[in-house]
XYZ file of C-alpha atoms in Angstrom:
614
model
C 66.257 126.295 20.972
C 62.784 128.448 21.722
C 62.480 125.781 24.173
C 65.535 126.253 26.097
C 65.230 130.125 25.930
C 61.415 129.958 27.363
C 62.735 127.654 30.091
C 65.569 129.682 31.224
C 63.422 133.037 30.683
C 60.736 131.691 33.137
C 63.681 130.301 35.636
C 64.469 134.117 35.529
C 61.112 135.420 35.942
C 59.795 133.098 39.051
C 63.503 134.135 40.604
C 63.461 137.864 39.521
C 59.638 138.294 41.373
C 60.612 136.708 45.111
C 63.947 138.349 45.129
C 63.166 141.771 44.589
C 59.977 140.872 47.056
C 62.520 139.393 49.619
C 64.272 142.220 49.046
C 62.013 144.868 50.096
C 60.910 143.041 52.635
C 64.730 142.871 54.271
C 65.187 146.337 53.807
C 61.705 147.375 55.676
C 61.939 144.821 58.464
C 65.377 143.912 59.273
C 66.462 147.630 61.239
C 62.950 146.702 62.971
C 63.984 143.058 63.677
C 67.058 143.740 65.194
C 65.657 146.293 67.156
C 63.236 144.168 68.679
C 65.907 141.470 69.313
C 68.378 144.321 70.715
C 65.520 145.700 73.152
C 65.008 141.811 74.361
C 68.537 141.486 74.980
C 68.184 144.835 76.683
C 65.532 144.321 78.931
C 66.739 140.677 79.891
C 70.423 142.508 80.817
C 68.639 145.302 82.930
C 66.666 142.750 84.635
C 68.818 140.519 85.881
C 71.206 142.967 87.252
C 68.249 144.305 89.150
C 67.477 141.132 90.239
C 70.942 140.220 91.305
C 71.215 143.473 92.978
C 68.150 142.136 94.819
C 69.764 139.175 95.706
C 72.809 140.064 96.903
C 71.306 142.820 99.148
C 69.116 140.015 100.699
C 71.815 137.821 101.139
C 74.124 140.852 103.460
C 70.481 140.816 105.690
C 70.361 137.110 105.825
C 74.296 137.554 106.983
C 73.753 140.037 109.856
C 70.527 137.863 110.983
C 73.449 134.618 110.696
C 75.848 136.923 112.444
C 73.465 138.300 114.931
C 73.017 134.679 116.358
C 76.899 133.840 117.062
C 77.724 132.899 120.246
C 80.075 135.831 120.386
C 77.380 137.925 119.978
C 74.948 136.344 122.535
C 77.118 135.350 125.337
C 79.842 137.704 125.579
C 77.571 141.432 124.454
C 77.108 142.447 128.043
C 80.815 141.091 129.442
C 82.685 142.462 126.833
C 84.464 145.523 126.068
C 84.206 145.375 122.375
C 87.381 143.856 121.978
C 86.272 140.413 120.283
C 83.415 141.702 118.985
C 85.389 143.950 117.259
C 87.720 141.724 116.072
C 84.493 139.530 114.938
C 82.949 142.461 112.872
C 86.484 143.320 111.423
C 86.622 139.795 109.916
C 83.079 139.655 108.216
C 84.009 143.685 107.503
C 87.241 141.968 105.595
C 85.326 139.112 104.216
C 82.077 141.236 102.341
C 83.306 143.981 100.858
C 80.519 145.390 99.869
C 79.369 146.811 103.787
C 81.116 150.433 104.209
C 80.769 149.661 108.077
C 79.150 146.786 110.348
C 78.446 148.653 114.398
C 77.253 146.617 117.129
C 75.037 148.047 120.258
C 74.102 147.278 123.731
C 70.503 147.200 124.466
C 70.431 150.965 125.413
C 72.179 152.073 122.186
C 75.276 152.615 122.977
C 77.873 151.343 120.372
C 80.637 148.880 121.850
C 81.953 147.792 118.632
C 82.381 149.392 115.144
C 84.885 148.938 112.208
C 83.811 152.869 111.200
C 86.067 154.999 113.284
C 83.361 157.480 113.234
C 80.957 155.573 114.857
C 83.378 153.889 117.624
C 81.690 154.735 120.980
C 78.427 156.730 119.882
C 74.972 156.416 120.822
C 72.490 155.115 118.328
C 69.506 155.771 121.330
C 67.909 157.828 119.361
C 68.730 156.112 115.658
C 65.652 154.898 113.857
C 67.431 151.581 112.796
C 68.139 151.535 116.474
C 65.139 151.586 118.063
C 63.123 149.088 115.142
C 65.867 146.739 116.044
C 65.661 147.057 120.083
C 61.544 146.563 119.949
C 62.379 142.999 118.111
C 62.218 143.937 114.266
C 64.954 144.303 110.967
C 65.161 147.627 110.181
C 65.819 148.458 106.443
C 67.143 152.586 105.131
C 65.976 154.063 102.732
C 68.873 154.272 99.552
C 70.777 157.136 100.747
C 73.665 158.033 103.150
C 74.198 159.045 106.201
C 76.857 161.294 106.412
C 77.848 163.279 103.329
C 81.309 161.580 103.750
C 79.322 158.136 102.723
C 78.545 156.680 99.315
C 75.128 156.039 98.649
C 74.541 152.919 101.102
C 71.156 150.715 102.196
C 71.936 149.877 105.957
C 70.165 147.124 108.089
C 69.633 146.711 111.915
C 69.253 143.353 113.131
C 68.140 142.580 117.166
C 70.268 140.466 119.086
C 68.658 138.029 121.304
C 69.717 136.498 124.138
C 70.665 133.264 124.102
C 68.489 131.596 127.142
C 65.332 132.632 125.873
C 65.542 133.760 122.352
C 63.418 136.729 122.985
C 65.232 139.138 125.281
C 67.133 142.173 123.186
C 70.435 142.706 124.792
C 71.807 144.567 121.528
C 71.632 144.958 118.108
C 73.785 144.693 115.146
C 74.208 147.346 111.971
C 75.539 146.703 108.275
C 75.970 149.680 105.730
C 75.681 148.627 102.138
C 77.657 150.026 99.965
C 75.311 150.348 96.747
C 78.468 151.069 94.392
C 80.160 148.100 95.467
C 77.058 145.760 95.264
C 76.469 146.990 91.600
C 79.926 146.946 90.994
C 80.392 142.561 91.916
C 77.194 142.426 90.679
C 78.538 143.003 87.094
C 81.299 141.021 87.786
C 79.320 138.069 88.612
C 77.117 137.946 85.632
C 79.745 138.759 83.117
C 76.973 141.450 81.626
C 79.650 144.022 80.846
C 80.388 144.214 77.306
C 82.251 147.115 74.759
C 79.191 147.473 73.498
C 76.839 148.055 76.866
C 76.552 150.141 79.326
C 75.025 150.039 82.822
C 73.634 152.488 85.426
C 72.547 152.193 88.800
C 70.399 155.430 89.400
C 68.239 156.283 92.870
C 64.543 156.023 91.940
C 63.454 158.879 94.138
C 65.162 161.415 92.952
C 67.090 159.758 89.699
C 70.790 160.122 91.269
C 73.557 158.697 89.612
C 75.005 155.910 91.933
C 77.427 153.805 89.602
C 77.710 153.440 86.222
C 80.118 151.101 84.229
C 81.526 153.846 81.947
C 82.350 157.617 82.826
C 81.082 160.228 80.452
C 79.610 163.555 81.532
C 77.070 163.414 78.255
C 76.024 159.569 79.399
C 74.792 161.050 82.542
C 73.093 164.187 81.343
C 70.961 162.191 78.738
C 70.848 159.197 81.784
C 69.171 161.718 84.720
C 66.723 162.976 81.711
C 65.526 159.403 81.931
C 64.838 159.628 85.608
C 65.170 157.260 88.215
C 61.242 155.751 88.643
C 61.089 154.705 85.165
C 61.248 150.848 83.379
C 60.812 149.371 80.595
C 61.922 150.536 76.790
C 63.469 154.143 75.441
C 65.942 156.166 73.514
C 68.029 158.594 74.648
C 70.632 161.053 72.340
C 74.246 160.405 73.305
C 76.836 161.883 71.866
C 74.910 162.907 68.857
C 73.885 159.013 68.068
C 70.918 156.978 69.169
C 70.894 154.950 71.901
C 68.726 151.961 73.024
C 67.936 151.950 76.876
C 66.078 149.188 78.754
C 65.494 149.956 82.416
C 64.331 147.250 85.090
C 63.735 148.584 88.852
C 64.577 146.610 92.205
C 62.062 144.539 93.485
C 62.850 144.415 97.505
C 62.431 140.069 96.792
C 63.941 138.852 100.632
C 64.546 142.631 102.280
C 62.024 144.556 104.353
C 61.520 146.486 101.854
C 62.353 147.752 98.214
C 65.396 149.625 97.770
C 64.295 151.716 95.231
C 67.064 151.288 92.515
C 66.398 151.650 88.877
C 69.158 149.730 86.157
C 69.379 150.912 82.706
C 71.077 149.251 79.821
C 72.779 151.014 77.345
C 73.305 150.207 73.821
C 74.263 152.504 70.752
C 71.589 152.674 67.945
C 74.493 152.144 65.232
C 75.331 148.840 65.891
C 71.184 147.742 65.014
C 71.613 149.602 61.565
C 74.827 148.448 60.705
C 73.498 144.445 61.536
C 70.834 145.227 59.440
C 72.600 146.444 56.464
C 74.957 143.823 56.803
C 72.145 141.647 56.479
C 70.548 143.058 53.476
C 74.263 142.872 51.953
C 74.527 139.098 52.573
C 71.085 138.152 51.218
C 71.502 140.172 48.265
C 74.967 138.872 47.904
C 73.345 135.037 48.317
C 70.222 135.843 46.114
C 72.705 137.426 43.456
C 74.927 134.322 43.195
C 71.631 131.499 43.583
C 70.578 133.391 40.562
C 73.140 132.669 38.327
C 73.661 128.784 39.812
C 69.504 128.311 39.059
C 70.275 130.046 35.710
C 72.933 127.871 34.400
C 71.361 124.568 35.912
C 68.154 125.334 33.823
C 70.044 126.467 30.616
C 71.752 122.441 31.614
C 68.583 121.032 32.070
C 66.385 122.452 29.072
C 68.618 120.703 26.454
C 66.832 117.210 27.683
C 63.436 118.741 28.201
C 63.986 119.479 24.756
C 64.212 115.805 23.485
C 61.252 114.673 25.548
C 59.018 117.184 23.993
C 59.297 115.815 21.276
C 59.034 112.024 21.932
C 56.140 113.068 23.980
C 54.253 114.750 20.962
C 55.281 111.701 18.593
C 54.320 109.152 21.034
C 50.492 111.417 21.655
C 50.334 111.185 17.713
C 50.320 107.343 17.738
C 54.087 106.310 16.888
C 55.166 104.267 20.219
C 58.750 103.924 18.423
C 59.443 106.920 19.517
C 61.701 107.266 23.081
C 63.061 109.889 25.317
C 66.808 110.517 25.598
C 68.931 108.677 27.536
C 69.964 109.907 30.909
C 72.581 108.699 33.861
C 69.971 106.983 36.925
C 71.740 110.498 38.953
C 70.666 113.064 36.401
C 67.609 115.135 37.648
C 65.727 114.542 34.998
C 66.067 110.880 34.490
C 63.209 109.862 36.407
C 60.706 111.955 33.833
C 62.552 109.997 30.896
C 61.968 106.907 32.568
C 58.163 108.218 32.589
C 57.870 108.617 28.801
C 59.292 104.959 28.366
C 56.196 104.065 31.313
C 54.063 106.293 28.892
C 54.498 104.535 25.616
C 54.026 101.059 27.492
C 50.277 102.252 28.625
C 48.236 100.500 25.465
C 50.106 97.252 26.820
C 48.969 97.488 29.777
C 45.228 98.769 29.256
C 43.803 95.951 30.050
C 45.103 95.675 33.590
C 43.923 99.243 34.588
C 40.544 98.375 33.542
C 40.794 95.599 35.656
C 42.161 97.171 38.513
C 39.323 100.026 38.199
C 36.743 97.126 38.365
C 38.607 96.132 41.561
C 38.234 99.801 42.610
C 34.833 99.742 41.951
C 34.224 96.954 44.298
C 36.014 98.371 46.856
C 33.987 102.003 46.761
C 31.196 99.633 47.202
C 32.369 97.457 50.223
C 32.925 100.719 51.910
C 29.194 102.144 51.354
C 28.291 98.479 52.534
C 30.614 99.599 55.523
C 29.753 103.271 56.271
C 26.163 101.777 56.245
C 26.623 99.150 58.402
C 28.108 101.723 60.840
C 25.359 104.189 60.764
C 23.311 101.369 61.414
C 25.175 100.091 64.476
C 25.069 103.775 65.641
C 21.471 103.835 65.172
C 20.880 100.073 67.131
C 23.351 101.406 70.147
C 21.967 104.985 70.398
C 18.380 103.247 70.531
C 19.720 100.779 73.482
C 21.099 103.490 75.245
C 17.683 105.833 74.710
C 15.548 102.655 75.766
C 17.372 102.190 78.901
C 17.743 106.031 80.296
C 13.539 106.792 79.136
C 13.473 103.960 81.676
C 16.065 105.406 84.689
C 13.945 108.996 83.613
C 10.262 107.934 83.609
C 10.427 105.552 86.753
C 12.814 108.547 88.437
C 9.712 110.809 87.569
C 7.221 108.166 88.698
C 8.736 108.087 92.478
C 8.528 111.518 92.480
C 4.706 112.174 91.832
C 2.126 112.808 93.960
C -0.004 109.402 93.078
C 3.498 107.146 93.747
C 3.923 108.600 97.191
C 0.897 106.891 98.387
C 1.217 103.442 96.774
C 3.130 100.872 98.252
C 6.506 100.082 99.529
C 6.165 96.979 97.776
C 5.647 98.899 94.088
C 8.681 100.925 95.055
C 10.797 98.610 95.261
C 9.470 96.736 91.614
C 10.012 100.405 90.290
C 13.752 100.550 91.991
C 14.548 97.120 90.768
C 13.531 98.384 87.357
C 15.485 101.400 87.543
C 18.661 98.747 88.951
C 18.142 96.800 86.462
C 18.103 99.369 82.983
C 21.073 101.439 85.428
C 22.932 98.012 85.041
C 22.395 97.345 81.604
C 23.269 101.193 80.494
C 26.413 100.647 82.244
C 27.342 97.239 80.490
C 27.099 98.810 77.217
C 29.265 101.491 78.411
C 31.820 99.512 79.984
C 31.478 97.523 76.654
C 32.066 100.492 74.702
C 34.776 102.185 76.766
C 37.073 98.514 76.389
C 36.325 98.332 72.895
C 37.393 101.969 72.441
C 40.745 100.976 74.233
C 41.241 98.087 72.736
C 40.856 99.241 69.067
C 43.697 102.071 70.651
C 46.284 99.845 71.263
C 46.239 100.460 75.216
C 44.603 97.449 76.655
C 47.415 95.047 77.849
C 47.854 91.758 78.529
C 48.578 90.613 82.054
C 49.330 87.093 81.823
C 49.507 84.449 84.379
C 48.507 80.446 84.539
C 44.936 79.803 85.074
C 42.201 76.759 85.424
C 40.000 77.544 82.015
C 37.605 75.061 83.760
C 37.111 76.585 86.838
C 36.452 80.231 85.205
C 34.320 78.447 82.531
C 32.459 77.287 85.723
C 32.502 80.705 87.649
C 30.915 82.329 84.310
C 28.440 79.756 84.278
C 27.133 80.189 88.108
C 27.297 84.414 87.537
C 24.555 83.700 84.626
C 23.009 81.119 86.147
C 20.317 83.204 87.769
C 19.650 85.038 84.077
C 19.222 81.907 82.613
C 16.725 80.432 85.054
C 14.964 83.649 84.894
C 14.909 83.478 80.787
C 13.628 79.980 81.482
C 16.687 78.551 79.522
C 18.920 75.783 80.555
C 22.464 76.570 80.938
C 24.535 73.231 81.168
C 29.017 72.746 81.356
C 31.056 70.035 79.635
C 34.160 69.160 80.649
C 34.172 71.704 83.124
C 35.484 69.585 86.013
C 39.335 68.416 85.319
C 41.899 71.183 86.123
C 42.687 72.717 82.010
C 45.480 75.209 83.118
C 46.373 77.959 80.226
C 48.169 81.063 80.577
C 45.838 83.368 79.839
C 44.600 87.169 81.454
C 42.141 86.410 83.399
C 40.369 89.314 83.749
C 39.895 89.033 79.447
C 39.317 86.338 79.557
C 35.660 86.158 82.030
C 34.860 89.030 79.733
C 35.239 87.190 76.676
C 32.621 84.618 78.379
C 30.525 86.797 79.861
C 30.000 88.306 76.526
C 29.506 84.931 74.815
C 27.322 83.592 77.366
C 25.140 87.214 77.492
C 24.457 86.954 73.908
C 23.719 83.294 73.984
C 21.091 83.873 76.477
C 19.933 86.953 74.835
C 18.793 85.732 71.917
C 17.791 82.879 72.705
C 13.964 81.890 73.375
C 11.999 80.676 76.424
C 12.277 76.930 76.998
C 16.216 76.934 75.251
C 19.730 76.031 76.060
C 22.834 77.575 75.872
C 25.467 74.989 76.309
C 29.635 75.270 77.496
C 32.212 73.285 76.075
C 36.103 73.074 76.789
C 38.122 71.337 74.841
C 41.918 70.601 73.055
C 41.157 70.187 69.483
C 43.575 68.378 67.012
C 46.366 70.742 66.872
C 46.675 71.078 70.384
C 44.715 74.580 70.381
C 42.689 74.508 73.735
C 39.070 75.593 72.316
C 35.994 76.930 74.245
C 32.635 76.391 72.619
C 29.389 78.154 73.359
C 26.278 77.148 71.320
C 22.834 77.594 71.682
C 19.104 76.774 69.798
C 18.177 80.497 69.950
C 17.008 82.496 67.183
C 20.616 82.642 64.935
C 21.376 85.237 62.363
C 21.689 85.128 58.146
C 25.002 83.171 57.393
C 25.953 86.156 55.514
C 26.079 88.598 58.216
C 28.042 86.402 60.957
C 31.300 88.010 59.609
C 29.927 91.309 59.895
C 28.665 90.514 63.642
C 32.558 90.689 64.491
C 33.139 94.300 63.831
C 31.707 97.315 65.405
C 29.863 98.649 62.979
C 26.504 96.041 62.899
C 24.540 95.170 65.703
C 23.196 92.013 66.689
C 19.291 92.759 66.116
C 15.669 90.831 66.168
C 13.027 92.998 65.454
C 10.870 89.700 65.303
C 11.815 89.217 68.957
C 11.987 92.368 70.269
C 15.771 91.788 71.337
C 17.970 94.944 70.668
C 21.644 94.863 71.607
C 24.398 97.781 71.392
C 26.166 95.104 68.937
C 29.204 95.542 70.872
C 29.794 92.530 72.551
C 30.728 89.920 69.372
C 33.713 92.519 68.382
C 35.407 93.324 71.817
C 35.363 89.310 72.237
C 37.129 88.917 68.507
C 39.470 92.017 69.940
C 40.337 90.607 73.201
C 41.085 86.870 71.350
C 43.198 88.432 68.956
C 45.586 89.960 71.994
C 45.618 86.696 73.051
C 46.727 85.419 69.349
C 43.742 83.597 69.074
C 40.725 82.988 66.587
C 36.599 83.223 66.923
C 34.540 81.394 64.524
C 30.659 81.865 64.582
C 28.594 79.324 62.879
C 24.790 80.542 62.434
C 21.963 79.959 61.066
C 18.219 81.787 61.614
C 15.984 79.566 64.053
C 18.875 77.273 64.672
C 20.823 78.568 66.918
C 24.486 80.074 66.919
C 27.959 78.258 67.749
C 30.379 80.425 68.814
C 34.620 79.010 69.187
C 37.059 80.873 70.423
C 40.562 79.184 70.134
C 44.000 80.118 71.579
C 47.218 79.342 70.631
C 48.674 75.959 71.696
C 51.487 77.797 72.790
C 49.280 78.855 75.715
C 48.104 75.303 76.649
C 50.329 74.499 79.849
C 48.686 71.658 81.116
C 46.152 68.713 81.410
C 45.535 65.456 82.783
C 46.544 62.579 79.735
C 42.544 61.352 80.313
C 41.037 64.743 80.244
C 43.482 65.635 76.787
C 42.792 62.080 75.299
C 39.066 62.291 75.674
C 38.862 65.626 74.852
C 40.539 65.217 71.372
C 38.428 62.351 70.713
């Protein structure tokens, strides 16, 4: 029973400390959370009515330029009394509500067409708009009016060229923008109107009210305290309540210039504080009720812990009779009566563990053996690579002295060959290290295709022909002449005997042989074989030679390698779904045989297969 109460006491404990933390921390931060998401809401409303405002003001100058270009327009301006271009200019007037007028001039001002009736017959000679549009350029107003009869209105004057040239003025053609009306669609369009918001197009220079989506004397007293140049985040007092305003200003995007209108979005403050009590009420609510569920499932639960106490203690004092209570497989706690059954079995099964930890044992050791091996194949490659740029460094400095530049051309070129020759061999082990790297990745791929193993056995051969006569080692082919066709990669596959036949003359002495055999061995596995007499390695490393982490040295020798060569050629076999088996012994020589699937055998001639099996 003192069991069951601690259990359920502590349940209550580790829930009473995170609840009343969560708690606090809800009630500091959740007015400032929804805030923060109210303002982004905010900002991203304001913004994109401003930008939309941009937009469609843009799109009523890209009109009149459209308009400006009609063939009424062009070809009838001078002929015509007004009487289709009037007609014209009604029907775009009809079509875009949002222009209070749209005028059209002759070249000396004089208006022939207007759908104002104020304007019908006037002369715009000496009209700003006028005289920016007769010299060849878009005029753009300042947001204002006009006349005092106007609303607030952004009008645009737009040449009209004639038609044979494309350059002559012969008129020009004027859209008021009616502000209100823009704002107004605007809205409309991007469904940003809601019960709770409220928008307001103000002029930035002077913070005039031009529309806003709800009437209210107050709205606009606390709106023009704001200003009209402002963006960004603020507050204002409305009737007696905070409010949350976000304000986002034209940027003139498309137009000659901007048309300095401010947006503000309007939110009351009320509607943050009541989302964030309403929150704190619903976690409270959730942490309330979790608290009595976690209660009653650990009053449930303690009733088995109970029981396995005490089998637990019996079974530590020596009686293994004892067991834990039997649960359903479903029951939470089934799995940790399960483990007290696992827990009495443990003298029976001593003997294994101790086993298994000599097995453990071993294997800590194989992986010293390994992490060794490595730092000694790290050592061996960053020595080859070290060897071969001192030489690329000192014979780079040695062309460059003063003594060098008055020797021969005959020692600068030994020096250059030199400098070839370690530039050639850096790069192999390299190239060798970069394919291994990819290899070991997973990205190398196979491309497969049918090939003649015997004619690249005998390519490879020629290519290190010239090494071998210059090693003084005789490099001889067998059964290299009868076509041996495989599907294979190619490209993989001259690696794999480059690399075979680099080694083999590597490490291999003066006066030696390295010797090239193809053949189909008994299971129908088409085999290549490359042995030589050169200076072998300890039986027990030639495993070893086939990962990266050894590398193929003879200090006796001299000979160095990276030790990279023996595992990309195990690598590259095993894409292939083949197998590499090195037979070695020191001062005998090493045999090398790299066989591929007999699924990859396609064909040979019956003589070549029969003696070659034989």
């Amino acid at each position: 029973m003192w069991l069951r109460l601690g259990i359920v006491a502590a349940a209550a404990a580790c829930m009473a400390l995170p609840m009343l933390a969560g708690y606090g921390v809800m009630s500091l931060t959740a007015r400032d959370m929804f805030a923060q998401s109210t303002t982004l809401h905010l900002e991203a409303s304001s913004a994109s009515v401003a930008k939309a405002i941009d937009e469609r003001l843009a799109q009523h100058l890209s009109h009149l330029k459209v308009w400006s270009s009609l063939p009424v327009m062009q070809n009838v301006l001078v002929a015509d009394s007004g009487g289709e271009i009037a007609r014209a200019l009604q029907s775009i007037r009809a079509n875009t509500n949002d222009f209070t007028s749209l005028t059209a001039t002759d070249s000396r001002g004089k208006v022939i067409a207007s759908t104002s009736d104020a304007e019908r017959g006037a002369d715009f000679a000496n009209d700003e708009g006028f005289r920016t549009a007769a010299s060849g350029r878009v005029f753009q107003s300042n947001f204002g009016h006009r006349r005092t009869d106007e609303p607030d209105s952004i009008w645009f004057s737009v040449p009209i060229l004639a038609s044979y040239d494309g350059q002559t003025v012969i008129g020009t053609v004027t859209g008021a923008t009616d502000v209100r009306a823009v704002a107004r669609s605007t809205l409309a369009l991007l469904a940003a109107k809601s019960d709770r918001s409220v928008f307001v197009v103000v002029r930035r220079s002077d913070g005039k009210i031009t529309f806003t989506s709800k009437i209210d004397a107050a709205l606009f007293q606390a709106v023009r305290a704001l200003g009209g140049k402002r963006s960004g985040f603020d507050e204002i007092d409305w009737k007696g309540a905070p409010h949350f305003v976000a304000s986002s200003v034209t940027a003139g995007l498309g137009q000659v210039q901007d048309p300095g209108i401010a947006v503000h979005a309007i939110e009351p403050g009320q509607t943050v504080i009541a989302a964030a009590e309403n929150a704190t009420m619903y976690v409270t609510l959730a942490a309330v009720i979790a608290a009595f569920v976690v209660l009653g499932v650990a009053w449930q639960l303690s009733a088995p812990l109970a029981v396995m106490a005490s089998a637990m203690d019996r079974i530590a004092r020596g009686d293994t009779t004892a067991g834990g209570p039997t649960l359903p497989a479903h029951h939470p706690l089934s799995q940790m009566a399960r483990s007290i059954e696992v827990f009495r079995r443990t003298r029976i099964v001593r003997d294994r563990l101790a086993l298994r930890e000599q097995e453990l044992h071993r294997s800590a050791k194989d992986a010293e053996a390994a992490a060794l091996a490595k730092a000694e194949h790290l050592a061996s490659l960053s020595r080859e690579l070290r060897t071969q740029l001192n030489t690329i460094i000192g014979l780079s400095e040695l062309i460059n002295t003063e003594v060098l530049r008055a020797a021969s051309r005959l020692e600068y070129a030994g020096y250059a060959k030199d400098i070839a020759r370690s530039g050639v061999q850096l790069l192999a082990v390299i190239n060798d290290l970069f394919d291994l790297s990819e290899a070991e990745a997973g990205h190398s791929r196979l491309e497969d295709s049918d090939a003649d193993l015997a004619e690249i056995v005998r390519g490879g051969v020629g290519m290190m022909s010239q090494a071998a006569e210059r090693a003084e080692i005789a490099l001889s082919c067998e059964n290299c002449d009868a076509p041996f066709i495989a599907r294979v990669d190619v490209h993989k596959l001259k690696q794999i005997l480059f690399n075979l036949l680099s080694n083999a003359i590597k490490f291999t002495p003066e006066q030696g042989r390295v010797h090239v055999r193809l053949r189909v061995n008994a299971d129908g596995q088409p085999t290549l074989i490359v042995e030589d007499n050169g200076i072998g390695m300890p039986t027990n490393l030639t495993p070893i030679a086939l990962t990266p982490f050894t590398a193929a040295n003879d200090t006796t020798h001299g000979r160095h390698g990276a030790g990279l060569g023996l595992p990309l050629v195990k690598r590259l076999v095993e894409m292939h779904g083949g197998t590499v088996q090195i037979d070695s012994e020191v001062g005998l020589g090493t045999t090398v045989a790299v066989t591929l699937p007999a699924s990859r055998l396609v064909a040979a001639p019956v003589e070549t297969e029969q003696r070659l099996i034989a």
